[in-house]
PDB file of C-alpha atoms in Angstrom:
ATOM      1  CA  UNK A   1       0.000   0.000   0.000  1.00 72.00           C
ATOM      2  CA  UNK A   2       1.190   3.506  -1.037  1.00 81.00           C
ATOM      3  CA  UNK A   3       0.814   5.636   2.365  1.00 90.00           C
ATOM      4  CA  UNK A   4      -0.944   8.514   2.075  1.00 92.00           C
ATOM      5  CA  UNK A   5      -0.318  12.426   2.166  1.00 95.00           C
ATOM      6  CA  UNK A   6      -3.074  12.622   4.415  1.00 96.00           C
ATOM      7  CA  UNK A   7      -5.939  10.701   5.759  1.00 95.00           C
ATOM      8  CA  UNK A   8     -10.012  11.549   6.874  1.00 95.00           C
ATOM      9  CA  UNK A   9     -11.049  10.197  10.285  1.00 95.00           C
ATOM     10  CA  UNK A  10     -14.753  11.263  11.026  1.00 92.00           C
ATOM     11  CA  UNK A  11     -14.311  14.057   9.153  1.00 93.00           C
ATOM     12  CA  UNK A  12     -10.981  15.759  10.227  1.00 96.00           C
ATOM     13  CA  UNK A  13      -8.326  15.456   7.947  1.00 97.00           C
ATOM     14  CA  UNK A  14      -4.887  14.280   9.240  1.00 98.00           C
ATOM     15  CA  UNK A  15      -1.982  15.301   7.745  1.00 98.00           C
ATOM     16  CA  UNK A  16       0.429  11.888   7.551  1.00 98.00           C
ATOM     17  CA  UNK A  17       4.545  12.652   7.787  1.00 96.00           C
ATOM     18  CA  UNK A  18       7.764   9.922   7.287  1.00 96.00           C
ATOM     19  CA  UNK A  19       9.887  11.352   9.816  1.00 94.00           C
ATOM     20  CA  UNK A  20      13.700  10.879  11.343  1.00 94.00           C
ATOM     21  CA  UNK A  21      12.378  11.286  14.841  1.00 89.00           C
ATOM     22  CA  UNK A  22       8.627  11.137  15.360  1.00 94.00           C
ATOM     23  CA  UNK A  23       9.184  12.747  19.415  1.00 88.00           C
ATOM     24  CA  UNK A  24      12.281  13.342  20.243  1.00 83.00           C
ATOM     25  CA  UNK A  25      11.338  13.452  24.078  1.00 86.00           C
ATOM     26  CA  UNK A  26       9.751   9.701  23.617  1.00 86.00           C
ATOM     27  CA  UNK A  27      11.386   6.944  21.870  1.00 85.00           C
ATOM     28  CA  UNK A  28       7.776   6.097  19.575  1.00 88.00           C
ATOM     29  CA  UNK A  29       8.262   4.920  16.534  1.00 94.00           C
ATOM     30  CA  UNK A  30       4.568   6.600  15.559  1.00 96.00           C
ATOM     31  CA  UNK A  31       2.384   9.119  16.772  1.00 96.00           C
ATOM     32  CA  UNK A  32      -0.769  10.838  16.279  1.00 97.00           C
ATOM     33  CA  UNK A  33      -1.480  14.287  17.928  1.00 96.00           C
ATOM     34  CA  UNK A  34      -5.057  14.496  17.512  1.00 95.00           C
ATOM     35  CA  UNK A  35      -5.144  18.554  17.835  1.00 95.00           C
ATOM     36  CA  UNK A  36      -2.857  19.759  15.265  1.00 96.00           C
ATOM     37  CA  UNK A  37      -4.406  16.774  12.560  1.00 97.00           C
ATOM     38  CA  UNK A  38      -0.823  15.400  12.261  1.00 97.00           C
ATOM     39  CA  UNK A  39       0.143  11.636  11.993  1.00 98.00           C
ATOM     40  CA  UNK A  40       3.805  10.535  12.150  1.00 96.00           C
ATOM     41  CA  UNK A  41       5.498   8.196  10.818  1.00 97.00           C
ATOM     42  CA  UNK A  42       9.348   6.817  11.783  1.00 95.00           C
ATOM     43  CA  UNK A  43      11.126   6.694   8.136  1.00 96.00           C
ATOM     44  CA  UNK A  44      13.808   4.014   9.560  1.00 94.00           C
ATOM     45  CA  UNK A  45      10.784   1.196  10.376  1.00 95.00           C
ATOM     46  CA  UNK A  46      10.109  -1.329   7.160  1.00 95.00           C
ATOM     47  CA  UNK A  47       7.514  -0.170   4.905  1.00 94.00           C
ATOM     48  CA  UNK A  48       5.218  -2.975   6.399  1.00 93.00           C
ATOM     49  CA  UNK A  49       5.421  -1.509  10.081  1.00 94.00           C
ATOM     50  CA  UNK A  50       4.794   2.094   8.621  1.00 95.00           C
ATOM     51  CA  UNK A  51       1.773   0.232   7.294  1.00 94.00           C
ATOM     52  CA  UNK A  52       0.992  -1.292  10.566  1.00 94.00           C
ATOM     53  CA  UNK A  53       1.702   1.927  12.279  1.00 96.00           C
ATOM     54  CA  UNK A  54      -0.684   4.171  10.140  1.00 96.00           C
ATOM     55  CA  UNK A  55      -3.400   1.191  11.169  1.00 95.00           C
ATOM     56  CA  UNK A  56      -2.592   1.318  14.603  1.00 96.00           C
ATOM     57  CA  UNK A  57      -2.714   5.425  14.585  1.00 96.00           C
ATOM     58  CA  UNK A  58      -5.886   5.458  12.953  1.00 96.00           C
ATOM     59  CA  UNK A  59      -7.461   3.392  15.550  1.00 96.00           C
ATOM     60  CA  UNK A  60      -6.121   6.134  17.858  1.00 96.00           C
ATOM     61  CA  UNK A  61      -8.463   8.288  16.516  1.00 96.00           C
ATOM     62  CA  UNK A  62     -11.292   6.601  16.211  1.00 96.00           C
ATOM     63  CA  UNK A  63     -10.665   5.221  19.528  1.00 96.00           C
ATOM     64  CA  UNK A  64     -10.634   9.188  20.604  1.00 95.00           C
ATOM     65  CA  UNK A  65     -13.379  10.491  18.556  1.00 95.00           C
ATOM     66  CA  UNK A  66     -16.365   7.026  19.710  1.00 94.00           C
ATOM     67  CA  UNK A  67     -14.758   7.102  23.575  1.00 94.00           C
ATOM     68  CA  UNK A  68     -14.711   3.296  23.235  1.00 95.00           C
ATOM     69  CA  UNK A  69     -11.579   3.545  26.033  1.00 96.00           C
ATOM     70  CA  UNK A  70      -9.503   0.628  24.228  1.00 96.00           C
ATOM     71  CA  UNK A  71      -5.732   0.742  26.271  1.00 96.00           C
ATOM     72  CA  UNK A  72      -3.049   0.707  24.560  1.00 95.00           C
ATOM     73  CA  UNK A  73      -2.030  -3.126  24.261  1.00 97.00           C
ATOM     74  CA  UNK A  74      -5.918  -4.506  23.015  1.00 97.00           C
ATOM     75  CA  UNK A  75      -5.483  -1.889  20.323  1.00 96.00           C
ATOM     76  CA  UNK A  76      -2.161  -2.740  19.511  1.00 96.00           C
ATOM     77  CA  UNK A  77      -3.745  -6.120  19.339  1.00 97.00           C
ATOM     78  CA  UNK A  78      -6.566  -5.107  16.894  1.00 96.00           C
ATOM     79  CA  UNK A  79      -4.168  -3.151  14.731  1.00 95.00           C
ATOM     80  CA  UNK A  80      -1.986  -5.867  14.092  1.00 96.00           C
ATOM     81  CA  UNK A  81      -4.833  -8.336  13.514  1.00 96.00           C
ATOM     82  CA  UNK A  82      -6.446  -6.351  11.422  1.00 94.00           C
ATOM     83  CA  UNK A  83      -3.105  -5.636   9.377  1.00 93.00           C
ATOM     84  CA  UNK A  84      -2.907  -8.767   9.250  1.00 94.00           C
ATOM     85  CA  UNK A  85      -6.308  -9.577   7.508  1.00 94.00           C
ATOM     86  CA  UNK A  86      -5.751  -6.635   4.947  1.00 90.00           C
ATOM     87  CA  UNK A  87      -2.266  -8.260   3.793  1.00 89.00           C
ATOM     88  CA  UNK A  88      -3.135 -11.463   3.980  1.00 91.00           C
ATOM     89  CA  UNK A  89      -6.150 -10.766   1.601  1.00 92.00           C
ATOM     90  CA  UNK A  90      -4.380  -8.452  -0.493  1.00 84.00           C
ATOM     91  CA  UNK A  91      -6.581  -5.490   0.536  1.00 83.00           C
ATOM     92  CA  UNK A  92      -6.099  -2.611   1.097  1.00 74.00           C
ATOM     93  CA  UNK A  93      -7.671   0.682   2.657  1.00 66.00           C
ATOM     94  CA  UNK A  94      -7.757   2.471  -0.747  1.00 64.00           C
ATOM     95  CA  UNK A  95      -5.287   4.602  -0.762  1.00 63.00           C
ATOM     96  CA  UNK A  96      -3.564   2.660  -4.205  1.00 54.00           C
ATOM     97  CA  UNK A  97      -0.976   0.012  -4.181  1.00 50.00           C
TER      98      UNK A  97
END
């Protein structure tokens, strides 16, 4: 899957970025701040984990936006399953190959 420029969640537009250093206070390797409409992406990870990580983001935000209060390891969990799913299928969120 090509990544993205930038992505709709429930109507707010997130900007995506392939960074050098997503936080450079935190060692994350991807990171979504939710106020500016920013995703980021480390540019050292495997294309397939900067897959996975743009999943696992995006269930950040819908996480945020429908309070479902998922912690951090179950959605870790679903990202990767669902990654999973999408690769092992050859699908793909539509965003071109």
């Amino acid at each position: 899957m090509k990544i993205p420029e930038r992505v709709e969640i429930g109507g707010h537009v997130f900007r995506i970025s392939i960074v050098e250093v997503v936080n450079k206070h935190t060692p994350r390797r991807a990171e979504i701040d939710h106020l500016a409409g920013e995703i980021r992406i480390d540019a050292a990870m495997a294309h397939s984990r900067q897959e996975q990580s743009l999943l696992h983001e995006i269930l950040h935000e819908v996480d945020q936006q429908f309070a479902t209060g998922l912690d951090e390891a179950t959605l870790a969990r679903l990202a990767e399953g669902l990654y999973a799913v999408l690769k092992l299928n050859h699908l793909h969120f539509g965003f071109g190959d």
